[in-house]
Short mmCIF file of C-alpha atoms and ligand atoms in Angstrom, two decimals:
data_model
loop_
_atom_site.label_atom_id
_atom_site.label_comp_id
_atom_site.label_asym_id
_atom_site.label_seq_id
_atom_site.Cartn_x
_atom_site.Cartn_y
_atom_site.Cartn_z
CA MET A 1 10.04 17.99 -8.86
CA SER A 2 8.53 17.81 -5.40
CA LYS A 3 5.11 16.14 -5.21
CA ARG A 4 2.33 16.26 -2.59
CA ILE A 5 1.69 12.67 -1.56
CA ILE A 6 -0.77 10.72 0.61
CA LEU A 7 0.76 7.43 1.78
CA THR A 8 -1.44 4.93 3.64
CA GLY A 9 0.01 2.17 5.83
CA ALA A 10 3.05 4.32 6.58
CA SER A 11 3.71 2.95 10.09
CA SER A 12 5.72 -0.17 9.14
CA GLY A 13 7.28 -2.26 6.39
CA ILE A 14 7.00 -1.01 2.81
CA GLY A 15 5.07 2.11 3.84
CA LEU A 16 7.62 3.21 6.44
CA ALA A 17 10.56 2.61 4.09
CA THR A 18 8.73 4.56 1.38
CA ALA A 19 8.02 7.41 3.79
CA PHE A 20 11.74 7.75 4.62
CA LYS A 21 12.76 7.55 0.95
CA LEU A 22 10.25 10.12 -0.32
CA ALA A 23 10.90 12.52 2.56
CA ASP A 24 14.66 12.30 1.84
CA GLN A 25 13.95 13.17 -1.78
CA GLY A 26 12.13 16.35 -0.72
CA HIS A 27 8.54 15.34 -1.42
CA THR A 28 5.74 16.61 0.83
CA LEU A 29 3.90 13.78 2.56
CA LEU A 30 0.78 13.10 4.55
CA LEU A 31 1.46 9.79 6.28
CA ALA A 32 -1.54 7.78 7.48
CA ALA A 33 -1.97 4.69 9.67
CA ARG A 34 -3.53 3.73 12.99
CA ARG A 35 -0.23 3.48 14.90
CA MET A 36 1.18 6.99 15.19
CA GLN A 37 4.65 6.63 16.76
CA GLN A 38 6.73 6.30 13.57
CA LEU A 39 4.57 8.80 11.70
CA GLU A 40 5.01 11.44 14.39
CA ALA A 41 8.77 10.80 14.58
CA LEU A 42 9.06 11.45 10.83
CA ALA A 43 6.86 14.54 11.06
CA THR A 44 9.16 15.87 13.77
CA GLU A 45 12.27 15.07 11.69
CA TYR A 46 10.85 16.84 8.60
CA PRO A 47 8.80 19.79 9.91
CA ASP A 48 6.50 21.50 7.33
CA GLN A 49 7.26 18.66 4.88
CA VAL A 50 5.86 15.54 6.56
CA PHE A 51 2.47 15.42 8.31
CA ALA A 52 1.12 12.54 10.39
CA PHE A 53 -2.55 11.59 10.37
CA LYS A 54 -4.35 8.82 12.27
CA ALA A 55 -6.70 6.99 9.92
CA ASP A 56 -8.24 3.56 9.69
CA VAL A 57 -8.91 3.00 5.99
CA THR A 58 -11.94 0.82 6.81
CA LYS A 59 -13.65 3.95 8.20
CA VAL A 60 -14.97 6.16 5.42
CA ASP A 61 -15.09 9.21 7.73
CA ASP A 62 -11.39 8.72 8.60
CA VAL A 63 -10.52 8.59 4.92
CA LYS A 64 -12.49 11.75 4.15
CA ALA A 65 -10.83 13.54 7.08
CA MET A 66 -7.41 12.33 5.86
CA VAL A 67 -8.00 13.80 2.42
CA ASN A 68 -9.25 17.09 3.85
CA GLU A 69 -6.18 17.27 6.09
CA ALA A 70 -3.92 16.57 3.09
CA LYS A 71 -5.48 19.41 1.11
CA ALA A 72 -5.28 21.78 4.08
CA LYS A 73 -1.66 20.95 4.98
CA MET A 74 -0.18 20.42 1.49
CA GLY A 75 -2.44 22.63 -0.67
CA GLY A 76 -3.37 19.71 -2.94
CA ILE A 77 -2.69 16.04 -3.75
CA ASP A 78 -0.50 14.90 -6.65
CA VAL A 79 -0.01 11.26 -5.64
CA LEU A 80 -2.07 8.72 -3.68
CA ILE A 81 -0.19 5.61 -2.55
CA ASN A 82 -2.62 2.89 -1.44
CA ASN A 83 -0.24 0.75 0.57
CA ALA A 84 -2.31 -0.19 3.68
CA GLY A 85 -3.08 -3.89 3.54
CA LEU A 86 -2.81 -7.24 5.22
CA GLY A 87 -2.86 -10.97 4.64
CA LEU A 88 -4.37 -13.49 7.07
CA PHE A 89 -3.37 -16.94 5.87
CA ASP A 90 -5.38 -20.13 6.44
CA PRO A 91 -6.46 -23.14 4.41
CA VAL A 92 -9.94 -22.44 3.00
CA ALA A 93 -11.53 -25.14 5.17
CA GLU A 94 -10.16 -23.49 8.33
CA GLY A 95 -10.73 -19.91 7.22
CA LYS A 96 -12.40 -17.49 9.61
CA LEU A 97 -15.23 -15.48 8.09
CA GLU A 98 -14.23 -12.35 9.99
CA ASP A 99 -10.68 -12.61 8.57
CA TRP A 100 -11.99 -12.95 5.03
CA HIS A 101 -14.27 -9.96 5.46
CA TYR A 102 -11.56 -7.89 7.12
CA MET A 103 -9.06 -8.48 4.29
CA PHE A 104 -11.64 -7.20 1.82
CA ASP A 105 -12.49 -4.29 4.15
CA VAL A 106 -8.86 -3.10 4.24
CA ASN A 107 -7.30 -4.25 0.95
CA VAL A 108 -10.23 -3.54 -1.36
CA LYS A 109 -12.90 -1.38 0.28
CA GLY A 110 -10.33 0.76 2.13
CA LEU A 111 -8.41 1.30 -1.10
CA LEU A 112 -11.64 2.19 -2.92
CA SER A 113 -12.55 4.73 -0.21
CA CYS A 114 -9.15 6.40 -0.66
CA VAL A 115 -9.45 6.44 -4.46
CA HIS A 116 -12.98 7.81 -4.30
CA ALA A 117 -12.06 10.59 -1.87
CA CYS A 118 -8.91 11.61 -3.79
CA LEU A 119 -10.13 11.28 -7.36
CA PRO A 120 -11.45 14.84 -7.92
CA GLU A 121 -8.17 16.30 -6.67
CA LEU A 122 -6.02 13.79 -8.60
CA ARG A 123 -7.92 14.50 -11.84
CA ALA A 124 -7.47 18.24 -11.31
CA GLN A 125 -3.71 17.77 -10.80
CA ASN A 126 -3.16 15.11 -13.50
CA GLY A 127 -1.98 13.04 -10.56
CA LEU A 128 -0.75 9.52 -9.95
CA VAL A 129 -2.34 6.57 -8.09
CA ILE A 130 0.00 3.83 -6.89
CA ASN A 131 -1.72 0.68 -5.65
CA LEU A 132 0.13 -2.07 -3.80
CA GLY A 133 -0.82 -5.26 -5.55
CA SER A 134 1.16 -8.46 -5.30
CA VAL A 135 2.35 -11.46 -7.26
CA ALA A 136 -0.94 -12.68 -5.73
CA SER A 137 -2.66 -10.25 -8.16
CA HIS A 138 -1.67 -12.71 -10.88
CA HIS A 139 -1.44 -16.10 -9.19
CA VAL A 140 -3.47 -17.96 -6.58
CA PHE A 141 -1.46 -19.65 -3.83
CA PRO A 142 -2.62 -22.33 -1.37
CA ASN A 143 -3.58 -21.13 2.11
CA SER A 144 -4.02 -17.53 1.00
CA GLY A 145 -6.86 -17.70 -1.53
CA VAL A 146 -8.88 -14.84 -0.08
CA TYR A 147 -5.80 -12.61 0.16
CA CYS A 148 -5.09 -13.45 -3.50
CA ALA A 149 -8.68 -12.52 -4.35
CA THR A 150 -8.23 -9.10 -2.73
CA LYS A 151 -5.04 -8.49 -4.70
CA HIS A 152 -6.67 -9.63 -7.96
CA ALA A 153 -9.31 -6.98 -7.16
CA VAL A 154 -6.61 -4.35 -6.60
CA LEU A 155 -5.16 -5.00 -10.06
CA ALA A 156 -8.64 -4.87 -11.62
CA ILE A 157 -9.31 -1.51 -9.92
CA SER A 158 -5.98 -0.15 -11.19
CA GLU A 159 -6.75 -1.31 -14.69
CA SER A 160 -10.24 0.18 -14.68
CA LEU A 161 -8.84 3.54 -13.53
CA ARG A 162 -6.21 3.42 -16.26
CA LEU A 163 -8.71 2.48 -18.96
CA GLU A 164 -11.29 5.12 -18.09
CA LEU A 165 -9.12 7.95 -16.77
CA GLY A 166 -5.79 7.34 -18.47
CA SER A 167 -5.89 10.75 -20.15
CA GLU A 168 -6.26 12.49 -16.77
CA ILE A 169 -4.31 10.46 -14.21
CA ARG A 170 -1.44 7.98 -14.23
CA VAL A 171 -1.96 4.62 -12.49
CA THR A 172 0.70 2.21 -11.29
CA THR A 173 0.43 -1.17 -9.59
CA ILE A 174 3.42 -2.37 -7.60
CA SER A 175 3.29 -6.17 -7.35
CA PRO A 176 5.94 -7.62 -5.05
CA GLY A 177 6.76 -11.18 -4.14
CA ALA A 178 7.74 -11.83 -0.52
CA VAL A 179 8.99 -8.78 1.38
CA ASN A 180 10.56 -8.92 4.82
CA THR A 181 8.07 -6.89 6.90
CA GLU A 182 5.58 -7.45 9.74
CA PHE A 183 3.11 -8.72 7.11
CA ILE A 184 3.26 -12.45 7.97
CA ASP A 185 2.97 -11.78 11.72
CA GLN A 186 -0.74 -10.99 11.24
CA THR A 187 -1.42 -14.68 10.50
CA THR A 188 -2.88 -16.45 13.52
CA ASN A 189 -2.60 -20.01 12.14
CA ASP A 190 0.45 -21.15 14.15
CA LYS A 191 1.55 -23.86 11.77
CA LEU A 192 1.41 -21.59 8.70
CA LEU A 193 3.08 -18.80 10.62
CA GLN A 194 6.04 -21.05 11.50
CA ASP A 195 6.19 -22.46 7.95
CA TYR A 196 6.05 -19.08 6.19
CA LYS A 197 8.07 -16.89 8.54
CA PRO A 198 11.49 -17.92 7.14
CA TYR A 199 10.19 -17.48 3.57
CA PHE A 200 9.19 -13.87 4.23
CA ALA A 201 12.31 -13.21 6.31
CA ASP A 202 14.30 -14.24 3.24
CA GLY A 203 12.23 -11.89 1.04
CA LEU A 204 13.04 -8.51 -0.47
CA SER A 205 13.88 -5.63 1.83
CA PRO A 206 11.11 -3.02 2.03
CA GLU A 207 13.66 -0.42 0.87
CA ILE A 208 13.82 -2.15 -2.53
CA ILE A 209 10.06 -1.68 -2.95
CA ALA A 210 10.37 1.93 -1.75
CA ASP A 211 12.97 2.52 -4.50
CA GLN A 212 10.50 1.26 -7.11
CA ILE A 213 7.69 3.45 -5.76
CA ALA A 214 9.99 6.50 -5.82
CA HIS A 215 11.08 5.62 -9.36
CA CYS A 216 7.43 5.65 -10.52
CA ILE A 217 6.76 8.99 -8.83
CA ASN A 218 9.88 10.59 -10.27
CA ALA A 219 9.36 9.20 -13.81
CA PRO A 220 8.89 11.89 -16.46
CA GLY A 221 5.25 12.91 -17.00
CA SER A 222 5.33 11.45 -20.51
CA ALA A 223 5.83 7.94 -19.11
CA VAL A 224 3.40 5.74 -17.20
CA ILE A 225 4.76 2.66 -15.48
CA SER A 226 1.53 0.70 -15.30
CA GLU A 227 2.91 -2.23 -13.28
CA ILE A 228 6.11 -3.41 -11.66
CA ILE A 229 6.34 -7.08 -10.68
CA ILE A 230 9.35 -7.60 -8.46
CA ARG A 231 10.46 -10.84 -6.81
CA PRO A 232 13.42 -12.00 -4.72
CA ASN A 233 16.29 -13.21 -6.87
CA LYS A 234 16.45 -16.96 -6.29
CA THR A 235 19.92 -17.32 -7.86
CA LYS A 236 21.62 -15.50 -5.02
O1 NJP B 301 3.10 -5.01 5.77
P1 NJP B 301 3.13 -4.34 7.23
P2 NJP B 301 3.80 -4.61 4.38
N1 NJP B 301 -6.13 1.19 8.34
O2 NJP B 301 2.28 -5.24 8.05
C1 NJP B 301 -1.42 -0.58 7.64
C2 NJP B 301 1.53 -5.60 0.27
N2 NJP B 301 2.40 -6.77 0.03
O3 NJP B 301 4.59 -3.39 4.48
O4 NJP B 301 -2.72 0.91 10.93
C3 NJP B 301 -5.00 1.83 8.06
O5 NJP B 301 4.51 -4.06 7.66
C4 NJP B 301 -0.55 -0.78 8.88
O6 NJP B 301 -0.67 0.35 9.73
P3 NJP B 301 -1.38 0.35 11.19
C5 NJP B 301 0.53 -5.80 1.40
O7 NJP B 301 -0.60 -6.54 0.98
C6 NJP B 301 3.27 -7.20 0.98
O8 NJP B 301 4.45 -5.83 3.87
O9 NJP B 301 -0.52 1.26 12.00
N3 NJP B 301 -3.82 1.23 7.88
C7 NJP B 301 0.84 -0.84 8.29
O10 NJP B 301 1.39 0.46 8.19
C8 NJP B 301 0.19 -4.36 1.72
O11 NJP B 301 -0.81 -3.86 0.86
C9 NJP B 301 4.08 -8.31 0.74
O12 NJP B 301 -1.39 -1.08 11.69
C10 NJP B 301 -3.80 -0.10 7.99
C11 NJP B 301 0.60 -1.39 6.89
O13 NJP B 301 -0.80 -1.33 6.61
C12 NJP B 301 1.50 -3.63 1.45
O14 NJP B 301 2.30 -4.50 0.66
C13 NJP B 301 3.97 -8.96 -0.48
C14 NJP B 301 -4.94 -0.86 8.28
C15 NJP B 301 1.03 -2.86 6.78
O15 NJP B 301 2.41 -2.94 6.99
C16 NJP B 301 2.28 -3.23 2.69
O16 NJP B 301 2.50 -4.38 3.50
C17 NJP B 301 3.07 -8.50 -1.42
C18 NJP B 301 -6.16 -0.16 8.46
N4 NJP B 301 -7.30 -0.77 8.77
C19 NJP B 301 2.29 -7.39 -1.16
N5 NJP B 301 -4.60 -2.18 8.32
C20 NJP B 301 5.03 -8.86 1.72
N6 NJP B 301 5.32 -8.19 2.83
O17 NJP B 301 5.60 -9.96 1.48
C21 NJP B 301 -3.29 -2.24 8.08
O18 NJP B 301 2.97 -9.16 -2.57
N7 NJP B 301 -2.79 -1.00 7.88
#
């Protein structure tokens, strides 16, 4: 059955692959990000089914406007996919305070703004929240401690929603290992960038994560997939 979906961070990587997949499956989508080129191309390719909206999730007014636009264009919201996020890697001793704050602004506070703005509508629709966590929701890795802290927070937020609102909404956390996207290019530490780039390049394709997201959306209403942890297969 076709769902009405808000997808944040739809301009690249996992979000863009998910946008293509869900549009192909006939879902109605409001795609949000700051870069509009890919979003507008998809909206043109799928008229009256895909809508593009410019939003910075760190700006509460942008998030509110995004949700209002979703309701106006789609008539309601069945699924919120909190995918917008970033990782800025550094050893703790070299960490930049503005990077630490910004990761929390996007990965945690941005996600919370989207949840808060969508919750009344999602409760009314018995909807679904999908949060992009990470293997870093479960483990702490060197050189990315603050990123790991943000993803631990994402899992805690998912779990609190499930515990308190599990009779009204479904909640899923998607927790990938390395995925081959623009993600690592945000890191400004040259040495770490060079060290990690091949590791991420060898990671999962974003389409594999998009398949898992679509699987959760299309699962029968009687089932809740509360978390998927998915890693590259090292035996290959
Ligand atoms: O990264 P990338 P991924 N406001 O850089 C958007 C998690 N993850 O697809 O605004 C609004 O290609 C940005 O849009 P734009 C990761 O933590 C990844 O890999 O146009 N949007 C872009 O569309 C994240 O939660 C890996 O710049 C903002 C998107 O976010 C999710 O997967 C592993 C924004 C980032 O696309 C998608 O990341 C893992 C803002 N302020 C978890 N800031 C991995 N790649 O290995 C950024 O465990 N965006």
